[in-house]
Amino acid sequence: MMPVEDKRDKGQTSAVYRDNEEKDLSRLLDLLNTPASKQQLPSISWIPDENQNITSNPWAAQTNGLLPHQHQSTEALALEKFSSRYQGVRNFSSHAYHSYFNQIFTALVKQRVCYLEWIQRVPPENILRVLICLRMLMRDHMFQVEFFQSWWSQSSFRAVTTTDRKLP
C-alpha cells in the first residue's frame, strides 16, 4: 500500500506534467500562428558559388561542420517534441486537450502546408516535421474529415472563381 505522501506526490507530478503539456501545446500553437515573414529561422552562412544557381535552395549548403540540431528553429524543436510526445496517440478528438489539437491542425494546414511563402523560406527538414505532425493528427478520423472538407471547399471555390462560365 502506498503512503499518503506518495499518493499526493504522484498527483502533483501528473498535474505538473499536464501543465507542461498544455504550455507546450500553447507554445507550438503560438509558433505556428507566427507569420512566415516574422518567423525565427535557423541561421546559416551561405555564399553562392560562381557556378551555382543563385535561386537554388540555401538550405542545401554546407553547415560548416555544425551538427544538424544546432540549426533547428524554435518551431522545429517544438514540432519534434510534439511528434515524440504524441507518436502513440490515435484519437486526438477525445483527448483532454482536443481544442489545442484542433487549433494546431488548422494552423499546420493553413499557416504552413498551404502557405507558399513559408514553404519557400524554411529548410526542407522543417517542412518534413510539419508533414509528420499533420500525418499524426490525421490518424484521427475527425481530422481526416475536416481536412478533406476544407480541401474540397477550397478547390470548389477556386474552380468557381477561375472559370469564365456563368453558373445557372
mmCIF file of C-alpha atoms in Angstrom:
data_model
loop_
_atom_site.group_PDB
_atom_site.id
_atom_site.type_symbol
_atom_site.label_atom_id
_atom_site.label_comp_id
_atom_site.label_asym_id
_atom_site.label_seq_id
_atom_site.Cartn_x
_atom_site.Cartn_y
_atom_site.Cartn_z
ATOM 1 C CA MET A 1 0.000 0.000 0.000
ATOM 2 C CA MET A 2 1.268 3.450 -0.924
ATOM 3 C CA PRO A 3 1.716 6.021 1.845
ATOM 4 C CA VAL A 4 -0.493 9.104 1.686
ATOM 5 C CA GLU A 5 2.503 11.346 0.900
ATOM 6 C CA ASP A 6 3.464 9.208 -2.103
ATOM 7 C CA LYS A 7 -0.081 9.408 -3.482
ATOM 8 C CA ARG A 8 -0.095 13.177 -3.087
ATOM 9 C CA ASP A 9 3.330 13.494 -4.760
ATOM 10 C CA LYS A 10 2.179 11.332 -7.645
ATOM 11 C CA GLY A 11 -0.904 13.526 -8.106
ATOM 12 C CA GLN A 12 1.224 16.671 -8.037
ATOM 13 C CA THR A 13 3.626 15.170 -10.574
ATOM 14 C CA SER A 14 0.803 14.365 -13.001
ATOM 15 C CA ALA A 15 -0.626 17.883 -12.535
ATOM 16 C CA VAL A 16 2.790 19.371 -13.340
ATOM 17 C CA TYR A 17 3.020 17.100 -16.404
ATOM 18 C CA ARG A 18 -0.435 18.277 -17.579
ATOM 19 C CA ASP A 19 0.564 21.915 -17.025
ATOM 20 C CA ASN A 20 3.750 21.392 -19.036
ATOM 21 C CA GLU A 21 1.802 19.580 -21.739
ATOM 22 C CA GLU A 22 -0.659 22.462 -22.024
ATOM 23 C CA LYS A 23 2.176 25.021 -22.086
ATOM 24 C CA ASP A 24 3.957 23.070 -24.826
ATOM 25 C CA LEU A 25 0.785 22.872 -26.929
ATOM 26 C CA SER A 26 0.109 26.579 -26.424
ATOM 27 C CA ARG A 27 3.683 27.462 -27.359
ATOM 28 C CA LEU A 28 3.535 25.325 -30.513
ATOM 29 C CA LEU A 29 0.272 26.970 -31.487
ATOM 30 C CA ASP A 30 1.788 30.430 -30.999
ATOM 31 C CA LEU A 31 4.783 29.454 -33.140
ATOM 32 C CA LEU A 32 2.563 28.069 -35.900
ATOM 33 C CA ASN A 33 0.465 31.232 -35.946
ATOM 34 C CA THR A 34 3.560 33.416 -36.387
ATOM 35 C CA PRO A 35 3.601 34.834 -39.941
ATOM 36 C CA ALA A 36 6.363 33.495 -42.192
ATOM 37 C CA SER A 37 7.888 36.959 -42.536
ATOM 38 C CA LYS A 38 8.373 37.205 -38.748
ATOM 39 C CA GLN A 39 9.372 33.613 -38.140
ATOM 40 C CA GLN A 40 12.682 32.814 -36.479
ATOM 41 C CA LEU A 41 14.671 30.724 -38.923
ATOM 42 C CA PRO A 42 17.909 28.924 -38.155
ATOM 43 C CA SER A 43 20.942 30.945 -39.117
ATOM 44 C CA ILE A 44 23.108 29.644 -41.909
ATOM 45 C CA SER A 45 26.114 31.011 -43.694
ATOM 46 C CA TRP A 46 25.541 30.740 -47.395
ATOM 47 C CA ILE A 47 27.582 32.382 -50.098
ATOM 48 C CA PRO A 48 26.614 31.426 -53.640
ATOM 49 C CA ASP A 49 29.326 29.840 -55.746
ATOM 50 C CA GLU A 50 30.011 31.317 -59.191
ATOM 51 C CA ASN A 51 28.875 28.048 -60.778
ATOM 52 C CA GLN A 52 25.825 27.796 -58.537
ATOM 53 C CA ASN A 53 22.376 28.999 -59.476
ATOM 54 C CA ILE A 54 21.552 31.892 -57.100
ATOM 55 C CA THR A 55 17.915 30.829 -56.856
ATOM 56 C CA SER A 56 18.858 27.391 -55.538
ATOM 57 C CA ASN A 57 17.962 26.348 -52.027
ATOM 58 C CA PRO A 58 20.390 27.880 -49.479
ATOM 59 C CA TRP A 59 19.496 25.093 -47.037
ATOM 60 C CA ALA A 60 21.350 22.619 -49.222
ATOM 61 C CA ALA A 61 24.602 24.485 -48.487
ATOM 62 C CA GLN A 62 27.247 23.157 -46.117
ATOM 63 C CA THR A 63 26.632 23.689 -42.428
ATOM 64 C CA ASN A 64 30.295 24.456 -41.699
ATOM 65 C CA GLY A 65 30.765 21.361 -39.558
ATOM 66 C CA LEU A 66 27.899 22.142 -37.168
ATOM 67 C CA LEU A 67 25.611 19.373 -36.048
ATOM 68 C CA PRO A 68 22.097 19.415 -37.542
ATOM 69 C CA HIS A 69 20.402 20.133 -34.199
ATOM 70 C CA GLN A 70 22.382 23.373 -33.917
ATOM 71 C CA HIS A 71 20.461 24.762 -36.884
ATOM 72 C CA GLN A 72 16.956 23.974 -35.691
ATOM 73 C CA SER A 73 14.493 26.769 -35.137
ATOM 74 C CA THR A 74 12.317 27.028 -32.067
ATOM 75 C CA GLU A 75 9.364 25.861 -34.146
ATOM 76 C CA ALA A 76 11.289 22.835 -35.418
ATOM 77 C CA LEU A 77 12.166 21.827 -31.867
ATOM 78 C CA ALA A 78 8.537 22.266 -30.752
ATOM 79 C CA LEU A 79 7.309 20.152 -33.682
ATOM 80 C CA GLU A 80 9.880 17.483 -32.862
ATOM 81 C CA LYS A 81 8.733 17.434 -29.234
ATOM 82 C CA PHE A 82 5.087 17.236 -30.357
ATOM 83 C CA SER A 83 5.762 14.266 -32.647
ATOM 84 C CA SER A 84 7.737 12.463 -29.940
ATOM 85 C CA ARG A 85 5.143 13.036 -27.237
ATOM 86 C CA TYR A 86 2.100 12.042 -29.304
ATOM 87 C CA GLN A 87 3.529 9.326 -31.543
ATOM 88 C CA GLY A 88 1.316 6.688 -29.916
ATOM 89 C CA VAL A 89 -1.909 8.735 -29.848
ATOM 90 C CA ARG A 90 -4.565 7.855 -32.411
ATOM 91 C CA ASN A 91 -7.647 9.655 -31.149
ATOM 92 C CA PHE A 92 -6.907 13.342 -30.636
ATOM 93 C CA SER A 93 -10.559 14.423 -30.781
ATOM 94 C CA SER A 94 -11.288 12.769 -27.421
ATOM 95 C CA HIS A 95 -8.019 13.853 -25.764
ATOM 96 C CA ALA A 96 -8.184 16.237 -22.792
ATOM 97 C CA TYR A 97 -6.565 18.958 -24.935
ATOM 98 C CA HIS A 98 -8.632 18.325 -28.074
ATOM 99 C CA SER A 99 -9.221 22.050 -28.621
ATOM 100 C CA TYR A 100 -5.457 22.628 -28.817
ATOM 101 C CA PHE A 101 -5.092 19.760 -31.278
ATOM 102 C CA ASN A 102 -7.854 21.193 -33.437
ATOM 103 C CA GLN A 103 -6.202 24.624 -33.497
ATOM 104 C CA ILE A 104 -2.768 23.102 -34.181
ATOM 105 C CA PHE A 105 -4.209 21.044 -37.031
ATOM 106 C CA THR A 106 -5.804 24.136 -38.567
ATOM 107 C CA ALA A 107 -2.573 26.134 -38.203
ATOM 108 C CA LEU A 108 -0.493 23.333 -39.757
ATOM 109 C CA VAL A 109 -2.763 23.260 -42.790
ATOM 110 C CA LYS A 110 -3.450 26.973 -43.258
ATOM 111 C CA GLN A 111 -0.277 28.616 -41.913
ATOM 112 C CA ARG A 112 2.240 26.043 -43.126
ATOM 113 C CA VAL A 113 1.241 23.487 -45.762
ATOM 114 C CA CYS A 114 -0.964 25.861 -47.797
ATOM 115 C CA TYR A 115 1.225 28.927 -47.318
ATOM 116 C CA LEU A 116 3.707 29.205 -50.200
ATOM 117 C CA GLU A 117 5.797 31.975 -48.606
ATOM 118 C CA TRP A 118 6.509 29.761 -45.586
ATOM 119 C CA ILE A 119 7.387 26.759 -47.764
ATOM 120 C CA GLN A 120 9.867 28.861 -49.729
ATOM 121 C CA ARG A 121 11.551 30.289 -46.609
ATOM 122 C CA VAL A 122 12.198 27.224 -44.456
ATOM 123 C CA PRO A 123 14.620 24.331 -44.759
ATOM 124 C CA PRO A 124 13.188 21.045 -46.064
ATOM 125 C CA GLU A 125 13.588 19.469 -42.609
ATOM 126 C CA ASN A 126 11.004 21.900 -41.193
ATOM 127 C CA ILE A 127 8.544 21.029 -43.952
ATOM 128 C CA LEU A 128 9.064 17.358 -43.167
ATOM 129 C CA ARG A 129 8.405 17.972 -39.449
ATOM 130 C CA VAL A 130 5.156 19.770 -40.274
ATOM 131 C CA LEU A 131 4.056 16.919 -42.530
ATOM 132 C CA ILE A 132 4.918 14.341 -39.857
ATOM 133 C CA CYS A 133 2.795 16.185 -37.278
ATOM 134 C CA LEU A 134 -0.037 16.633 -39.753
ATOM 135 C CA ARG A 135 0.075 12.922 -40.604
ATOM 136 C CA MET A 136 -0.053 12.055 -36.908
ATOM 137 C CA LEU A 137 -3.110 14.232 -36.343
ATOM 138 C CA MET A 138 -4.814 12.798 -39.425
ATOM 139 C CA ARG A 139 -4.832 9.356 -37.807
ATOM 140 C CA ASP A 140 -7.921 10.728 -36.073
ATOM 141 C CA HIS A 141 -10.982 10.339 -38.295
ATOM 142 C CA MET A 142 -12.309 13.781 -37.306
ATOM 143 C CA PHE A 143 -9.204 15.467 -38.734
ATOM 144 C CA GLN A 144 -9.398 13.395 -41.919
ATOM 145 C CA VAL A 145 -12.943 14.596 -42.492
ATOM 146 C CA GLU A 146 -12.025 18.196 -41.666
ATOM 147 C CA PHE A 147 -9.019 18.121 -43.999
ATOM 148 C CA PHE A 148 -10.929 16.781 -46.976
ATOM 149 C CA GLN A 149 -13.945 19.031 -46.416
ATOM 150 C CA SER A 150 -11.606 22.021 -46.236
ATOM 151 C CA TRP A 151 -9.747 20.909 -49.345
ATOM 152 C CA TRP A 152 -12.989 20.298 -51.209
ATOM 153 C CA SER A 153 -14.457 23.700 -50.351
ATOM 154 C CA GLN A 154 -11.217 25.488 -51.299
ATOM 155 C CA SER A 155 -10.971 23.548 -54.579
ATOM 156 C CA SER A 156 -14.624 24.210 -55.386
ATOM 157 C CA PHE A 157 -14.211 27.905 -54.608
ATOM 158 C CA ARG A 158 -11.144 28.156 -56.849
ATOM 159 C CA ALA A 159 -12.920 26.307 -59.654
ATOM 160 C CA VAL A 160 -15.917 28.653 -59.450
ATOM 161 C CA THR A 161 -13.835 31.834 -59.280
ATOM 162 C CA THR A 162 -11.392 30.861 -62.035
ATOM 163 C CA THR A 163 -13.889 29.771 -64.688
ATOM 164 C CA ASP A 164 -15.405 32.153 -67.185
ATOM 165 C CA ARG A 165 -18.641 30.187 -67.305
ATOM 166 C CA LYS A 166 -21.663 31.557 -65.530
ATOM 167 C CA LEU A 167 -23.420 29.274 -63.127
ATOM 168 C CA PRO A 168 -27.110 28.558 -63.782
#
